[in-house]
Every structure is written in structure tokens, then in C-alpha cells.
Short mmCIF file of N, CA and C in Angstrom, two decimals:
data_model
loop_
_atom_site.label_atom_id
_atom_site.label_comp_id
_atom_site.label_asym_id
_atom_site.label_seq_id
_atom_site.Cartn_x
_atom_site.Cartn_y
_atom_site.Cartn_z
N PRO N 26 -11.87 -1.73 29.22
CA PRO N 26 -11.64 -3.06 28.72
C PRO N 26 -12.08 -3.25 27.07
N GLN N 27 -11.55 -4.14 26.44
CA GLN N 27 -11.92 -4.45 25.15
C GLN N 27 -13.14 -5.35 25.19
N THR N 28 -14.08 -5.10 24.31
CA THR N 28 -15.45 -5.91 24.16
C THR N 28 -15.54 -6.47 22.79
N SER N 29 -15.89 -7.63 22.64
CA SER N 29 -16.19 -8.40 21.46
C SER N 29 -17.55 -8.95 21.24
N GLN N 30 -17.99 -8.89 20.10
CA GLN N 30 -19.32 -9.61 19.80
C GLN N 30 -19.25 -10.29 18.57
N ILE N 31 -19.73 -11.58 18.45
CA ILE N 31 -19.61 -12.36 17.16
C ILE N 31 -21.18 -12.70 16.78
N GLN N 32 -21.45 -12.64 15.62
CA GLN N 32 -22.80 -12.98 15.18
C GLN N 32 -22.62 -14.05 13.98
N ILE N 33 -23.25 -15.03 13.99
CA ILE N 33 -23.19 -15.90 12.99
C ILE N 33 -24.56 -16.40 12.36
N ASP N 34 -24.79 -16.25 11.04
CA ASP N 34 -26.12 -16.48 10.38
C ASP N 34 -25.71 -17.25 9.14
N GLY N 35 -26.14 -18.52 9.19
CA GLY N 35 -25.97 -19.52 8.03
C GLY N 35 -24.47 -19.42 7.46
N ARG N 36 -24.11 -18.89 6.25
CA ARG N 36 -22.74 -18.87 5.67
C ARG N 36 -22.09 -17.45 6.11
N ARG N 37 -22.74 -16.65 6.89
CA ARG N 37 -22.03 -15.43 7.22
C ARG N 37 -21.62 -15.21 8.81
N MET N 38 -20.55 -14.49 8.94
CA MET N 38 -20.31 -14.20 10.22
C MET N 38 -19.71 -12.77 10.46
N ARG N 39 -20.15 -12.18 11.48
CA ARG N 39 -19.48 -10.74 11.73
C ARG N 39 -18.96 -10.79 13.22
N ALA N 40 -17.83 -10.18 13.44
CA ALA N 40 -17.29 -9.99 14.57
C ALA N 40 -17.01 -8.61 14.73
N GLU N 41 -17.39 -7.92 15.87
CA GLU N 41 -17.17 -6.43 16.26
C GLU N 41 -16.33 -6.46 17.45
N VAL N 42 -15.35 -5.55 17.32
CA VAL N 42 -14.36 -5.30 18.62
C VAL N 42 -14.49 -3.74 18.95
N ILE N 43 -14.60 -3.50 20.13
CA ILE N 43 -14.57 -2.08 20.63
C ILE N 43 -13.38 -2.00 21.64
N GLY N 44 -12.33 -1.28 21.24
CA GLY N 44 -11.15 -1.20 22.05
C GLY N 44 -11.38 -0.32 23.32
N GLU N 45 -10.23 -0.33 24.14
CA GLU N 45 -10.42 0.39 25.35
C GLU N 45 -10.58 1.94 25.23
N ARG N 46 -10.19 2.44 24.12
CA ARG N 46 -10.42 3.96 23.84
C ARG N 46 -11.63 4.17 23.03
N GLY N 47 -12.54 3.12 23.04
CA GLY N 47 -13.79 3.23 21.99
C GLY N 47 -13.64 3.12 20.59
N GLU N 48 -12.44 2.73 20.10
CA GLU N 48 -12.35 2.59 18.55
C GLU N 48 -13.05 1.30 18.16
N LYS N 49 -13.68 1.32 17.24
CA LYS N 49 -14.57 0.00 16.72
C LYS N 49 -13.92 -0.36 15.33
N SER N 50 -13.98 -1.70 15.29
CA SER N 50 -13.70 -2.39 13.98
C SER N 50 -14.35 -3.61 13.97
N SER N 51 -14.64 -4.16 12.75
CA SER N 51 -15.38 -5.29 12.49
C SER N 51 -14.57 -6.19 11.38
N VAL N 52 -14.99 -7.50 11.45
CA VAL N 52 -14.62 -8.53 10.38
C VAL N 52 -15.97 -9.16 9.92
N VAL N 53 -16.12 -9.04 8.69
CA VAL N 53 -17.47 -9.69 8.13
C VAL N 53 -16.93 -10.87 7.11
N PHE N 54 -17.32 -12.09 7.36
CA PHE N 54 -16.95 -13.30 6.48
C PHE N 54 -18.23 -13.66 5.75
N ASP N 55 -18.16 -13.69 4.42
CA ASP N 55 -19.12 -14.21 3.63
C ASP N 55 -18.88 -15.59 2.96
N GLY N 56 -19.29 -16.71 3.57
CA GLY N 56 -19.02 -17.89 2.96
C GLY N 56 -19.43 -18.15 1.65
N THR N 57 -20.55 -17.74 1.22
CA THR N 57 -20.95 -17.95 -0.14
C THR N 57 -20.11 -17.33 -1.04
N LYS N 58 -19.68 -16.02 -0.87
CA LYS N 58 -18.74 -15.33 -1.85
C LYS N 58 -17.23 -15.62 -1.54
N LYS N 59 -17.04 -16.25 -0.45
CA LYS N 59 -15.62 -16.61 -0.02
C LYS N 59 -14.90 -15.36 0.15
N LEU N 60 -15.37 -14.29 0.92
CA LEU N 60 -14.81 -13.09 1.00
C LEU N 60 -14.82 -12.69 2.49
N MET N 61 -13.82 -11.96 2.91
CA MET N 61 -13.57 -11.47 4.18
C MET N 61 -13.39 -9.99 4.10
N MET N 62 -14.03 -9.31 5.01
CA MET N 62 -13.96 -7.67 4.82
C MET N 62 -13.42 -7.39 6.27
N LEU N 63 -12.43 -6.51 6.35
CA LEU N 63 -11.96 -6.06 7.53
C LEU N 63 -12.38 -4.49 7.57
N ILE N 64 -13.18 -4.10 8.45
CA ILE N 64 -13.85 -2.73 8.59
C ILE N 64 -13.25 -1.98 9.77
N ASP N 65 -12.65 -0.81 9.49
CA ASP N 65 -12.10 0.06 10.60
C ASP N 65 -12.92 1.25 10.64
N ASP N 66 -13.88 1.23 11.45
CA ASP N 66 -14.76 2.32 11.67
C ASP N 66 -14.03 3.69 11.92
N SER N 67 -13.00 3.65 12.79
CA SER N 67 -12.21 4.78 13.14
C SER N 67 -11.64 5.54 11.96
N ARG N 68 -11.05 4.80 11.06
CA ARG N 68 -10.39 5.21 9.85
C ARG N 68 -11.23 5.29 8.60
N LYS N 69 -12.49 4.71 8.74
CA LYS N 69 -13.48 4.67 7.71
C LYS N 69 -12.81 4.01 6.52
N THR N 70 -12.34 2.84 6.79
CA THR N 70 -11.64 1.96 5.79
C THR N 70 -12.38 0.48 5.84
N VAL N 71 -12.37 -0.02 4.48
CA VAL N 71 -12.66 -1.42 4.24
C VAL N 71 -11.63 -1.99 3.61
N THR N 72 -11.22 -3.20 3.90
CA THR N 72 -10.27 -4.03 3.24
C THR N 72 -10.88 -5.47 2.91
N GLU N 73 -11.01 -5.80 1.71
CA GLU N 73 -11.61 -7.02 1.14
C GLU N 73 -10.39 -8.00 0.95
N MET N 74 -10.61 -9.17 1.34
CA MET N 74 -9.68 -10.32 0.97
C MET N 74 -10.39 -11.64 0.60
N SER N 75 -10.13 -12.11 -0.53
CA SER N 75 -10.49 -13.56 -0.95
C SER N 75 -10.06 -14.52 0.08
N VAL N 76 -10.98 -15.38 0.30
CA VAL N 76 -10.58 -16.59 1.27
C VAL N 76 -9.57 -17.48 0.62
N ARG N 77 -9.53 -17.43 -0.85
CA ARG N 77 -8.71 -18.25 -1.50
C ARG N 77 -7.17 -17.89 -1.17
N ARG N 78 -7.00 -16.65 -0.91
CA ARG N 78 -5.72 -16.03 -0.35
C ARG N 78 -5.23 -16.31 1.12
N LEU N 79 -6.10 -16.81 1.83
CA LEU N 79 -5.90 -17.01 3.26
C LEU N 79 -5.75 -18.52 3.48
N SER N 80 -4.95 -18.90 4.32
CA SER N 80 -4.67 -20.43 4.54
C SER N 80 -6.02 -20.79 5.35
N SER N 81 -6.57 -19.88 6.26
CA SER N 81 -7.54 -20.20 6.98
C SER N 81 -8.46 -19.09 7.49
N PRO N 82 -9.65 -18.85 7.16
CA PRO N 82 -10.35 -17.74 7.70
C PRO N 82 -10.35 -17.63 9.17
N ILE N 83 -10.37 -18.79 9.88
CA ILE N 83 -10.44 -18.72 11.22
C ILE N 83 -9.14 -18.17 11.86
N THR N 84 -8.04 -18.77 11.21
CA THR N 84 -6.69 -18.35 11.64
C THR N 84 -6.57 -16.74 11.56
N ALA N 85 -7.09 -16.25 10.22
CA ALA N 85 -7.07 -14.71 10.01
C ALA N 85 -7.88 -14.07 11.21
N LEU N 86 -9.02 -14.52 11.48
CA LEU N 86 -9.73 -13.88 12.43
C LEU N 86 -9.19 -14.02 13.84
N SER N 87 -8.53 -15.08 14.14
CA SER N 87 -7.97 -15.14 15.41
C SER N 87 -6.66 -14.24 15.64
N MET N 88 -6.05 -13.82 14.31
CA MET N 88 -5.02 -12.85 14.42
C MET N 88 -5.60 -11.48 14.63
N TRP N 89 -6.66 -11.26 14.17
CA TRP N 89 -7.34 -9.83 14.20
C TRP N 89 -8.11 -9.72 15.57
N VAL N 90 -8.58 -10.69 16.22
CA VAL N 90 -9.12 -10.58 17.45
C VAL N 90 -8.49 -11.69 18.30
N PRO N 91 -7.31 -11.38 18.82
CA PRO N 91 -6.48 -12.53 19.51
C PRO N 91 -7.13 -12.98 20.65
N ASN N 92 -7.85 -12.16 21.53
CA ASN N 92 -8.46 -12.65 22.85
C ASN N 92 -9.67 -13.21 22.65
N ALA N 93 -10.42 -13.07 21.45
CA ALA N 93 -11.75 -13.57 21.43
C ALA N 93 -11.96 -14.93 21.01
N MET N 94 -10.71 -15.64 20.44
CA MET N 94 -10.77 -16.98 20.19
C MET N 94 -9.64 -17.75 20.68
N PRO N 95 -9.46 -18.07 22.06
CA PRO N 95 -8.33 -18.50 22.68
C PRO N 95 -8.18 -19.95 22.08
N GLY N 96 -6.96 -20.35 21.91
CA GLY N 96 -6.86 -21.83 21.66
C GLY N 96 -6.83 -22.11 20.10
N VAL N 97 -7.14 -20.96 19.21
CA VAL N 97 -7.07 -21.19 17.75
C VAL N 97 -5.86 -20.92 17.20
#
């Protein structure tokens, strides 16, 4: 089964997902810098996105973790 963990601290949020085959990825949102980072541990890549380019950070997160935030 897929597992998810979300941590929130002030203006920062980190969501981690471990897939059924053990692959791990994370999303880190920094509200102060208005920056979202997508981290793929399996591929060892980081993608940074300015929140100004996103219509909604929550919508972007719900697309990345579709089952973690039902109803968003």
C-alpha cells in the first residue's frame, strides 16, 4: 500500500509518499520564499517551482498526492 506523511511547521510544509514498490518522493513548500520543491528520491532529482507560477499550491500538491487530500 502507498503511505503518506505530511508535516507542517509555521510557513513550511513537507509531504512524503512511499509507493507500493518502496519508491519515495517528497514535496516541500516554503511559504516565506514562495517556493515548492518536488523531490524524487528514486531518481535523485529536485524540481523547484515558484508559487507565482502555480494557480494554487494546494491544487498542485493534490495533483502530486491525489489520495492524500480528498475533496481538494
